[in-house]
């Protein structure tokens, strides 16, 4: 697997010279961006031109991490290439489920084939979706044996609306589930507690 980073700042993407593979080799792009940037044509649509074979999952943020540093008012793209892992991606909007987050979670999870499913990544709207109910619905379908991780979109310090979506379908209320398949895909976590003086 290759995971390479790009950053959008000062009106343009940079980092293409550090890609370790041809742009057509990448299957998945994860985009984390300041909310207003997700509505600009030079952000996600521009990536679709450069990475024609990739699916693009995007969420708005309350700050972006690039090269181990926190940034604001930027977009960060993680470009992923897999050699031994297959992907299945499903998405839907909570408005199609009468704002029932549990029903949305169950519907999305039921659309993922379970054979050889190793992990599920959830990228969700963070304002009108109830995260606990969403995960509850996913687990009702997939059980506890398949690990699930992810997060909810942010909105800076405004707390008014978040954006998420797949490819160009970026809007409030969207939830994306990305299934990773194959026995060679491994996921680990690290937790650190405590505090740092500042």
XYZ file of C-alpha atoms in Angstrom:
198
model
C 0.000 0.000 0.000
C 1.118 3.554 -0.745
C -0.302 6.555 1.097
C 0.780 9.930 -0.248
C -0.291 13.420 0.789
C -1.236 16.517 -1.170
C -2.189 19.915 0.204
C -4.383 22.665 -1.236
C -3.353 26.143 -0.143
C -2.983 29.511 -1.815
C -5.426 28.429 -4.505
C -3.697 25.293 -5.780
C -2.809 21.692 -4.971
C 0.838 20.842 -4.350
C 2.766 17.641 -3.696
C 2.241 15.866 -7.013
C 6.019 15.616 -7.450
C 6.188 13.428 -4.325
C 3.683 10.813 -5.514
C 5.297 7.395 -5.522
C 3.073 5.996 -8.272
C 1.394 7.112 -11.458
C -1.727 9.094 -10.621
C -3.887 6.561 -12.487
C -2.772 3.842 -10.014
C -4.512 5.347 -6.979
C -7.885 3.816 -6.105
C -9.008 6.024 -3.202
C -8.565 9.647 -2.192
C -9.557 10.916 1.246
C -10.028 14.688 1.299
C -10.243 16.672 4.543
C -10.939 20.353 3.956
C -12.162 23.627 5.348
C -15.869 23.621 4.467
C -15.930 26.401 1.876
C -13.112 24.776 -0.102
C -15.195 21.668 -0.776
C -17.507 23.815 -2.897
C -14.745 25.166 -5.140
C -14.099 23.571 -8.559
C -10.335 23.652 -8.135
C -10.467 21.291 -5.153
C -12.339 17.979 -5.652
C -13.111 18.321 -9.403
C -9.452 19.113 -10.027
C -8.430 15.911 -8.244
C -10.830 13.890 -10.397
C -8.964 15.061 -13.483
C -5.565 14.083 -12.086
C -6.714 10.775 -10.523
C -9.199 9.372 -13.084
C -9.443 5.896 -11.521
C -9.917 6.975 -7.911
C -13.016 7.335 -5.778
C -12.906 10.524 -3.704
C -14.420 10.637 -0.210
C -14.498 14.144 1.278
C -15.431 15.703 4.617
C -15.294 19.212 6.009
C -13.102 19.740 9.053
C -12.276 21.828 12.075
C -8.591 21.929 11.101
C -6.445 19.794 8.831
C -3.327 17.724 9.535
C -0.547 17.811 6.948
C 2.964 16.497 7.543
C 2.246 16.090 11.272
C 1.236 19.729 11.657
C -2.170 21.334 12.149
C -3.401 23.734 9.480
C -6.486 25.881 8.944
C -8.224 26.943 5.730
C -6.560 24.254 3.642
C -7.502 20.935 2.082
C -5.467 17.784 2.575
C -5.709 14.768 0.295
C -4.472 11.293 1.204
C -3.992 9.332 -2.021
C -4.124 5.557 -1.472
C -2.920 2.751 -3.706
C -3.585 -0.880 -2.769
C -1.977 -3.947 -4.289
C -3.783 -6.707 -2.391
C -6.909 -4.980 -1.084
C -10.243 -4.552 -2.811
C -12.633 -1.712 -1.999
C -16.394 -1.386 -1.863
C -17.865 2.058 -1.235
C -21.484 2.872 -0.416
C -23.031 6.210 0.427
C -26.415 7.744 1.120
C -28.046 10.782 2.692
C -29.949 10.862 5.959
C -32.814 12.757 4.338
C -33.651 9.550 2.451
C -34.274 7.884 5.839
C -36.479 10.515 7.472
C -33.459 11.645 9.518
C -33.186 8.199 11.164
C -29.449 7.648 11.666
C -29.884 4.053 12.826
C -31.845 3.127 9.688
C -29.211 4.839 7.550
C -26.440 2.838 9.220
C -28.275 -0.452 8.728
C -28.999 0.300 5.092
C -25.434 1.240 4.269
C -23.934 -1.745 6.109
C -26.317 -4.170 4.399
C -25.043 -2.978 1.016
C -21.459 -4.003 1.830
C -20.639 -7.628 0.921
C -19.375 -9.337 4.085
C -17.203 -12.048 2.527
C -13.521 -11.202 3.145
C -14.480 -7.839 4.681
C -11.575 -6.776 6.904
C -12.453 -3.251 7.964
C -15.037 -0.494 7.482
C -14.157 3.195 7.432
C -17.052 5.573 8.146
C -17.008 9.215 7.036
C -20.151 11.002 8.150
C -21.894 14.324 8.250
C -21.235 15.759 11.698
C -24.250 17.983 12.213
C -27.537 16.271 11.393
C -26.422 12.638 11.704
C -26.441 11.049 15.171
C -23.121 9.223 15.344
C -24.105 6.786 18.085
C -27.264 5.733 16.259
C -25.375 5.455 12.968
C -22.750 3.133 14.432
C -25.448 1.192 16.247
C -27.155 0.480 12.943
C -23.892 -0.552 11.292
C -23.049 -2.965 14.113
C -26.561 -4.435 14.049
C -25.801 -5.603 10.512
C -22.063 -6.355 10.624
C -21.712 -7.507 14.224
C -18.684 -6.919 16.439
C -16.168 -9.084 14.585
C -15.539 -6.603 11.748
C -13.684 -3.517 13.019
C -15.248 -0.147 12.238
C -13.492 3.212 12.526
C -13.882 6.702 11.144
C -15.211 10.068 12.129
C -17.667 12.868 11.593
C -17.233 16.014 9.554
C -16.402 19.288 11.267
C -17.386 22.886 10.752
C -14.544 24.904 12.213
C -16.013 26.800 15.166
C -19.345 27.568 13.465
C -21.398 24.449 14.361
C -23.978 25.268 11.680
C -23.516 22.764 8.843
C -21.012 20.151 7.714
C -20.293 18.713 4.285
C -19.385 15.201 3.227
C -19.709 13.123 0.129
C -18.419 10.817 -2.546
C -16.876 12.301 -5.691
C -18.890 15.393 -6.686
C -21.925 14.568 -4.510
C -20.859 16.684 -1.537
C -23.680 17.929 0.681
C -24.988 18.025 4.250
C -26.292 14.704 5.562
C -24.105 12.365 3.513
C -22.515 9.255 5.027
C -19.877 7.144 3.258
C -18.856 3.596 4.195
C -15.629 2.258 2.708
C -15.138 -1.494 2.966
C -11.611 -2.899 2.766
C -11.412 -6.530 1.653
C -8.771 -9.218 1.904
C -6.772 -11.061 4.530
C -3.672 -8.921 3.964
C -5.357 -5.700 5.091
C -4.515 -4.894 8.709
C -5.656 -1.997 10.886
C -4.010 -0.889 14.124
C -4.722 1.840 16.647
C -2.662 3.814 19.088
C -3.965 5.758 22.071
C -2.013 8.239 24.115
C -3.283 9.839 27.291
C -2.033 12.689 29.368
C -1.364 16.302 28.429
C 1.385 18.597 27.243
C 2.225 21.992 28.734
C 1.768 25.014 26.500
